[in-house]
mmCIF file of C-alpha atoms in Angstrom:
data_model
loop_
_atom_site.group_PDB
_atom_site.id
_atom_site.type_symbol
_atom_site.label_atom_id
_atom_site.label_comp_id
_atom_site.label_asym_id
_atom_site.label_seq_id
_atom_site.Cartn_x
_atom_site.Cartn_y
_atom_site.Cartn_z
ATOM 1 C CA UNK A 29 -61.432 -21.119 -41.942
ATOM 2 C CA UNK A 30 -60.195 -23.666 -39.802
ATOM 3 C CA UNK A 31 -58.326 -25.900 -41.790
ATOM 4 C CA UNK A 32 -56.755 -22.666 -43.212
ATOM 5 C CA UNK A 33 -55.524 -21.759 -39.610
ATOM 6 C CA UNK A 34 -54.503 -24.869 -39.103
ATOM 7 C CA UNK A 35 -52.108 -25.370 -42.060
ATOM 8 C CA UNK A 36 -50.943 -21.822 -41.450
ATOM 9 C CA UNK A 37 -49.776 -23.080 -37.834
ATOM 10 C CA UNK A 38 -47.994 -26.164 -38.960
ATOM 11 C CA UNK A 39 -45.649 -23.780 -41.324
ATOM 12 C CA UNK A 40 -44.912 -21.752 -38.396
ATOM 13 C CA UNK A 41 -44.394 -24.469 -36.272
ATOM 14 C CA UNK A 42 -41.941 -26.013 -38.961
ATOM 15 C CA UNK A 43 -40.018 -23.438 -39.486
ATOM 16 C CA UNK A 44 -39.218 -23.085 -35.394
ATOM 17 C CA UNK A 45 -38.359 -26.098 -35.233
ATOM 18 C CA UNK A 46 -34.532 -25.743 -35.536
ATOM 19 C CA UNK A 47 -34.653 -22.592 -33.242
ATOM 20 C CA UNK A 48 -35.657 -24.835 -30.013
ATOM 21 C CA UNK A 49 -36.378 -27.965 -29.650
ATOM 22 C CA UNK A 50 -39.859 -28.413 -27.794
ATOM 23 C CA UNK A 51 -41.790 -31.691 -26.435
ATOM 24 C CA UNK A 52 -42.829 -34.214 -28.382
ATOM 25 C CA UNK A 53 -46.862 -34.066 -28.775
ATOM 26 C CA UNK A 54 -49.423 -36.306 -31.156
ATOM 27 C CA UNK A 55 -51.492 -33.427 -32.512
ATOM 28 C CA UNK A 56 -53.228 -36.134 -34.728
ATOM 29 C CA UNK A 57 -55.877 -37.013 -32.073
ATOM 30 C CA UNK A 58 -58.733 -34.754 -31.031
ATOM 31 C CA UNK A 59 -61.116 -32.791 -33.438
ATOM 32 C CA UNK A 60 -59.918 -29.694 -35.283
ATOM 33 C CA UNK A 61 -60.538 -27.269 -32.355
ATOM 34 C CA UNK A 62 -58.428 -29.601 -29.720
ATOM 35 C CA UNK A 63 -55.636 -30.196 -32.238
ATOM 36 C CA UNK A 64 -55.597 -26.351 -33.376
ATOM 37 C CA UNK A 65 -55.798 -25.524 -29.452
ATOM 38 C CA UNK A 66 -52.206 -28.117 -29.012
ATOM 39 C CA UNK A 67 -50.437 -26.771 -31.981
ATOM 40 C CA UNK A 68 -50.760 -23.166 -30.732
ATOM 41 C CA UNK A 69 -49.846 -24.394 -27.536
ATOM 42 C CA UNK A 70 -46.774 -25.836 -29.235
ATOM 43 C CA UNK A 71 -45.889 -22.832 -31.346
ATOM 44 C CA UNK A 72 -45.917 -20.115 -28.508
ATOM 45 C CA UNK A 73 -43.790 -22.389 -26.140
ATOM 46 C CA UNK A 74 -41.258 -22.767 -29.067
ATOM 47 C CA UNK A 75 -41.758 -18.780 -29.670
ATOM 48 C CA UNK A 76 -40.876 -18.260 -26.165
ATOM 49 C CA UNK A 77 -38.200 -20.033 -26.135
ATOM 50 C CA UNK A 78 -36.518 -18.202 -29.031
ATOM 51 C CA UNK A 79 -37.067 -15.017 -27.338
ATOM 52 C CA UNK A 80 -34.913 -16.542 -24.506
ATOM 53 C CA UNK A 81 -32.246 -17.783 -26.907
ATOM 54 C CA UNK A 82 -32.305 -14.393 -28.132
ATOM 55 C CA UNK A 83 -31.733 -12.745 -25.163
ATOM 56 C CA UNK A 84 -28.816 -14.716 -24.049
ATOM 57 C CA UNK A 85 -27.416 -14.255 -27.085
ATOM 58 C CA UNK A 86 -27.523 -10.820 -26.514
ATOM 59 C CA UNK A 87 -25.963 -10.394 -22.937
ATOM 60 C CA UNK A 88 -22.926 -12.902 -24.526
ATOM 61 C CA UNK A 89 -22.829 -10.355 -27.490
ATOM 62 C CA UNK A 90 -22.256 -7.388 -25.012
ATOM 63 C CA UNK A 91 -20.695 -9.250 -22.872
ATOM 64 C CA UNK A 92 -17.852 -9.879 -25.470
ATOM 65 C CA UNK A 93 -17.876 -5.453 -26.412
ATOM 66 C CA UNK A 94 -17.179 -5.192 -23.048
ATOM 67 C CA UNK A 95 -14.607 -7.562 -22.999
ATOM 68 C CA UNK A 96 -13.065 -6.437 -26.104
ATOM 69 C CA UNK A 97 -13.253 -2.970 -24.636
ATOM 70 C CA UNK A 98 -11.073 -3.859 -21.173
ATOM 71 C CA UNK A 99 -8.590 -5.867 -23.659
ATOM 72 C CA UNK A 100 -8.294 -2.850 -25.590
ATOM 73 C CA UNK A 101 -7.723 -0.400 -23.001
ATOM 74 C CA UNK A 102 -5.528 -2.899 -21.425
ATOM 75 C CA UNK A 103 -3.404 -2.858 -24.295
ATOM 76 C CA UNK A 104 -3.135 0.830 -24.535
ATOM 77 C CA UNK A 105 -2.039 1.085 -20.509
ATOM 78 C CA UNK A 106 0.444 -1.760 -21.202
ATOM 79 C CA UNK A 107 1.966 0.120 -24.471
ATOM 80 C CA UNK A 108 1.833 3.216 -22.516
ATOM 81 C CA UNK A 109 3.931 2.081 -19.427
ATOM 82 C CA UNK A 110 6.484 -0.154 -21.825
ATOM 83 C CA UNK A 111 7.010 3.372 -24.053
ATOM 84 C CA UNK A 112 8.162 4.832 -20.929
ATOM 85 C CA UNK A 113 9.956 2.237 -19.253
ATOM 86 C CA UNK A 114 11.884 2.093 -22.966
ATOM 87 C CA UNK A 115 12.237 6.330 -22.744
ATOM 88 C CA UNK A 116 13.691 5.534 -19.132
ATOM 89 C CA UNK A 117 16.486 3.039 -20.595
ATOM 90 C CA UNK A 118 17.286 4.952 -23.495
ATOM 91 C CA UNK A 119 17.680 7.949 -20.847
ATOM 92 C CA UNK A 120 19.786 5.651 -18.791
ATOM 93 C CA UNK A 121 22.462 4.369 -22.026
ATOM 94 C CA UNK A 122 22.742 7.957 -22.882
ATOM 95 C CA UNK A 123 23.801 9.017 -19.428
ATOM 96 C CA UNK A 124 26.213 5.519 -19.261
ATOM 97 C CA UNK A 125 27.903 7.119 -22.862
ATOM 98 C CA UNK A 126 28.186 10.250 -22.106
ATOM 99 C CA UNK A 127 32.233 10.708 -21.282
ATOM 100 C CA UNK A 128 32.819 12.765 -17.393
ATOM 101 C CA UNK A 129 35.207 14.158 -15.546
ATOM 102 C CA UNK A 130 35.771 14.277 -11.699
ATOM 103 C CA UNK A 131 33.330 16.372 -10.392
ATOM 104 C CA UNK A 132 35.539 19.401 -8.665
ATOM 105 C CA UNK A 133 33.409 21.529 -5.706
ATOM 106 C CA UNK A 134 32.468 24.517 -7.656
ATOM 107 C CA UNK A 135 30.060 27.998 -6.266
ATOM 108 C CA UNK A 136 27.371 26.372 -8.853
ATOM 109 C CA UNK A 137 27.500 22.664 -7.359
ATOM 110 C CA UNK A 138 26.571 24.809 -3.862
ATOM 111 C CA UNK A 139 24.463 26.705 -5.582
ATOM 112 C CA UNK A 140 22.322 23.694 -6.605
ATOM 113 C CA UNK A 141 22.235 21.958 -3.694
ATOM 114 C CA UNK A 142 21.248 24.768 -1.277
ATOM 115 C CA UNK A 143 18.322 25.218 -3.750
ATOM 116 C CA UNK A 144 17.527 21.361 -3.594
ATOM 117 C CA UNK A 145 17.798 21.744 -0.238
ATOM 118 C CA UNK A 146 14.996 24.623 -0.074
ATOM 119 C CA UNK A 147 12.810 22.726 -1.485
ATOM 120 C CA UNK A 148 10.017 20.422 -0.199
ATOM 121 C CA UNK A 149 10.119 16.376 -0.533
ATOM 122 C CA UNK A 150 8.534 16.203 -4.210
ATOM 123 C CA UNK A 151 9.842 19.095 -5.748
ATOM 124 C CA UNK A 152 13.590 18.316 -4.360
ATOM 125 C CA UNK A 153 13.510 15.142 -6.106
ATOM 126 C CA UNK A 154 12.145 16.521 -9.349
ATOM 127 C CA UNK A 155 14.741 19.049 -9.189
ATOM 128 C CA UNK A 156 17.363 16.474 -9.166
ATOM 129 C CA UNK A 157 15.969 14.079 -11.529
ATOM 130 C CA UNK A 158 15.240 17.321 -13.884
ATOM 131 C CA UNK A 159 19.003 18.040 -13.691
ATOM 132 C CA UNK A 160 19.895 14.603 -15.218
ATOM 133 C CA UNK A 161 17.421 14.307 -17.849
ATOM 134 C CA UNK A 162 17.011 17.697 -18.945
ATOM 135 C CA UNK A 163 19.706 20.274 -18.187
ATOM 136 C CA UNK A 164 22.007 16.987 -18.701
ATOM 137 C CA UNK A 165 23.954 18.259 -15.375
ATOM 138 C CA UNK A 166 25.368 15.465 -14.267
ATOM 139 C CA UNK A 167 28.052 16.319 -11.887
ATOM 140 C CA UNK A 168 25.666 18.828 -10.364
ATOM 141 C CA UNK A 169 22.717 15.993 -9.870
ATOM 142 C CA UNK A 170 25.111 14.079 -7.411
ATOM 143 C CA UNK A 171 24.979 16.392 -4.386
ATOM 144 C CA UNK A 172 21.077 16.889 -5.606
ATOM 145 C CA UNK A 173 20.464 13.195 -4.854
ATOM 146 C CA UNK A 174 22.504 13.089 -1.952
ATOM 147 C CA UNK A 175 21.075 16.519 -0.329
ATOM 148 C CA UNK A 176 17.778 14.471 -0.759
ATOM 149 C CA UNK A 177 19.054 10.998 0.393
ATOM 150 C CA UNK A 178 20.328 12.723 3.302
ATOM 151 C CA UNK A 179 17.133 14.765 3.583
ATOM 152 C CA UNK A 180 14.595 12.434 3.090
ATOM 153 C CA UNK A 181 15.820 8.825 3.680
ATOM 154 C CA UNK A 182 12.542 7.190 4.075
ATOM 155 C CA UNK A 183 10.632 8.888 0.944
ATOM 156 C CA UNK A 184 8.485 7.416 -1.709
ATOM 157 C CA UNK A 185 11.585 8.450 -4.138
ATOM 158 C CA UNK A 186 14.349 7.045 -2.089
ATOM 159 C CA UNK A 187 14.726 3.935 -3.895
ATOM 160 C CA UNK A 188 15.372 6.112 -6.953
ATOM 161 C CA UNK A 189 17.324 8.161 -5.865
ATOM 162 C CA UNK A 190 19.551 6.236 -4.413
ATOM 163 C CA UNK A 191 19.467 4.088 -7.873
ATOM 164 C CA UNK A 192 20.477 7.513 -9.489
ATOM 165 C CA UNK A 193 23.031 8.610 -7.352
ATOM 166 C CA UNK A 194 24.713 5.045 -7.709
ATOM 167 C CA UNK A 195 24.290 5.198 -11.442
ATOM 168 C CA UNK A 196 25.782 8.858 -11.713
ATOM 169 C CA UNK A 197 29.137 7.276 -9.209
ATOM 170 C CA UNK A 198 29.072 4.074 -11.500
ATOM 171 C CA UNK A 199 29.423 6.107 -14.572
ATOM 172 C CA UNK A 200 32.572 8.162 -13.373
ATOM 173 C CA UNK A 201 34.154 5.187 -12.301
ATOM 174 C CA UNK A 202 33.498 5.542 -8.316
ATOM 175 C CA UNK A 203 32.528 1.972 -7.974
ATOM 176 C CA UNK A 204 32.592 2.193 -4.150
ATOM 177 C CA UNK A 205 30.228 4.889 -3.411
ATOM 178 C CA UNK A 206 28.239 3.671 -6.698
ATOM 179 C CA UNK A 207 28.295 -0.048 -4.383
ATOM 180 C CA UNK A 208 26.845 1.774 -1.177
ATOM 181 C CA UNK A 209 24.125 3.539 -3.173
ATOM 182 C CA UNK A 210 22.726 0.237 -4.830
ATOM 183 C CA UNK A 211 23.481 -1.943 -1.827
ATOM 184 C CA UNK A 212 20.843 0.718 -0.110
ATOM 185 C CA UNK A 213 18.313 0.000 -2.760
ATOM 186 C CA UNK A 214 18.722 -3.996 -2.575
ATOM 187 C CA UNK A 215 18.896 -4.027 1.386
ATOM 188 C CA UNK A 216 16.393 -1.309 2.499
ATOM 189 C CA UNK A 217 14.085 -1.123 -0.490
ATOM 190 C CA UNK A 218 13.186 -4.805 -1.424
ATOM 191 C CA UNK A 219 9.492 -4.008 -3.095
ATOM 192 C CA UNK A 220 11.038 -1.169 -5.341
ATOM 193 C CA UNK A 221 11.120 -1.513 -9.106
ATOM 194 C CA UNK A 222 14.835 -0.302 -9.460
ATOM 195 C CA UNK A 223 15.967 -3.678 -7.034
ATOM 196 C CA UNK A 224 16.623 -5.481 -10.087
ATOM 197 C CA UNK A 225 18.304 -3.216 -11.961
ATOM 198 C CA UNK A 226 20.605 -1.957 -8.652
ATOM 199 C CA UNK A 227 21.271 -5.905 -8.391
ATOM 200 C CA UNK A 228 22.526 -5.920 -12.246
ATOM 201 C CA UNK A 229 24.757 -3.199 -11.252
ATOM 202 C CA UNK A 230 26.091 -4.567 -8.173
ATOM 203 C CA UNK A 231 27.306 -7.234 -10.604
ATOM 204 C CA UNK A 232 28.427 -4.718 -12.965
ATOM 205 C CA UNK A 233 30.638 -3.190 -10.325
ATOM 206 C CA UNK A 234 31.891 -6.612 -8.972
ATOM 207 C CA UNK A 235 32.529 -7.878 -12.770
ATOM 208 C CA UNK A 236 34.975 -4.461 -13.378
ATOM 209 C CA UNK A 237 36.331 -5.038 -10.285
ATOM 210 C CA UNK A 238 37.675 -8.498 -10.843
ATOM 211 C CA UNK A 239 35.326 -10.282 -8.808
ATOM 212 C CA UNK A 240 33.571 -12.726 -11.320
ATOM 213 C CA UNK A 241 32.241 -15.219 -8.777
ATOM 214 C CA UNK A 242 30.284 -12.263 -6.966
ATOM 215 C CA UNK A 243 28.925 -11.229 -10.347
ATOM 216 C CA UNK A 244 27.603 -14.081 -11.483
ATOM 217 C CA UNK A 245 26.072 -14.771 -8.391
ATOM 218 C CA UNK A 246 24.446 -11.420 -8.505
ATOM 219 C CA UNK A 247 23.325 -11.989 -12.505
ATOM 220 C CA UNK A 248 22.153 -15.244 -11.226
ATOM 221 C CA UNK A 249 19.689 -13.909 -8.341
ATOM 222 C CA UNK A 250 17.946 -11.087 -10.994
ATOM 223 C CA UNK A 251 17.397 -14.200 -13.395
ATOM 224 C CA UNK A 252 15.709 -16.257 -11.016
ATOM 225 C CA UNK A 253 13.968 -13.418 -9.054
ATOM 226 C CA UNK A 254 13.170 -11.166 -11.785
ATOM 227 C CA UNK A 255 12.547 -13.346 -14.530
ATOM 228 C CA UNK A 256 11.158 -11.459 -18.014
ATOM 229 C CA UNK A 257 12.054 -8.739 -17.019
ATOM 230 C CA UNK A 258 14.231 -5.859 -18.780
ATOM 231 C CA UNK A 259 16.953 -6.518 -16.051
ATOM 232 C CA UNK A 260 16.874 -10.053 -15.874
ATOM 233 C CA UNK A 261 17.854 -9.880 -19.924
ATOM 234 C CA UNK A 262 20.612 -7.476 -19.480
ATOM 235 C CA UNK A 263 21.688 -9.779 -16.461
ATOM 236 C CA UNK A 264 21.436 -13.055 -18.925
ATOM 237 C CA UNK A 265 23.782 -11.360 -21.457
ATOM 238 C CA UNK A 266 26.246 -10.455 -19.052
ATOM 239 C CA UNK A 267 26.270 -13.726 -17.523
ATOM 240 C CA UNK A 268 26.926 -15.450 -21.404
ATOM 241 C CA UNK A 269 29.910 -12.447 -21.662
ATOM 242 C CA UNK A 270 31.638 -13.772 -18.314
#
């Protein structure tokens, strides 16, 4: 019975053997019951360390779900915000193509602004905003924007607004007021996310106004300062046009 537990302990203790390595021990001294007694020894100090091996295997396999998990979700935010930030553009070139005229002071301009001007900080900006991108009202979204501008100067939404106003002005030609309106975003508003794009268009406006030294410097400053960025590619192919 012995010598059958025995030989069934060096098989275990064999096949172990490349799960964890475990100290060397001469198991050849001794009679039967001391070298039974070491080989058990032996074979539940290798078993134990298996079920450690086996354990950190597991918190490295969850640990890499989890992982896999944040990647994934980070992916989906990132796609999310770069599927907007493309809707935003696209908005943008439409309004740049769209041909205008001289806005002339009509009872529906006043109209729009005395209701802008009704309304509270949020809503007055989504009014204007809304007149741009969905009722395609341009001439109408100017005194919007400025009603606000004028309204709220030092708002969360100022930035854009002024960015919007300027754009609307840069797209009927009015490169001076469109100037003042983007010079406000780059001066006054230096941690907003439209200060590189105001800065293309402040070369934009220089470049169509003859100025090419201006507007490369301009170009220049949203390549080094916003570099990988949507404006500092816009900026790079205007500087290879010049």
């Amino acid at each position: 019975m012995k010598n059958a537990v025995l030989a069934t302990a060096i098989l275990l203790s064999i096949g172990a053997a490349t799960a964890a390595p475990a100290p060397v021990t001469d198991v050849t001294g001794g009679s039967n019951d001391e070298r039974i007694a070491r080989l058990e020894r032996i074979l539940q100090a290798r078993q134990q360390s298996e079920f450690q091996t086996q354990q950190r295997l597991d918190v490295l396999q969850q640990e890499v779900l989890d992982l896999r998990g944040l990647s994934e979700q980070q992916n989906y935010q990132i796609e999310q915000m770069l599927q907007r930030q493309r809707q935003l553009y696209d908005d943008i070139a439409n309004l740049s193509a769209k041909p205008t005229q001289l806005p002339a002071v009509t009872s529906s301009s006043e109209t729009n602004a005395s209701a802008s001007s009704s309304l509270g900080e949020t809503a007055s900006y989504e009014y204007a905003v809304n007149l741009v991108l969905k009722q395609r009202k341009y001439d109408e979204a100017i005194p919007a924007f400025s009603e606000f501008i004028k309204k709220y100067p030092t708002s969360t939404y100022a930035a854009n607004a002024n960015y919007w106003l300027g754009q609307l002005l840069y797209n009927k030609g009015e490169f001076a007021s469109a100037k003042s309106a983007f010079e406000t975003v780059v001066n006054q508003f230096v941690e907003s996310n439209k200060r590189g794009d105001s800065l293309v268009k402040l070369g934009m406006i220089a470049q169509k106004t003859g100025d090419t030294t201006s507007a490369k410097v301009f170009y220049q400053k949203v390549v080094k300062d916003y570099a990988n960025s949507a404006a500092a590619r816009i900026a790079q192919q205007q500087l290879a046009a010049l």
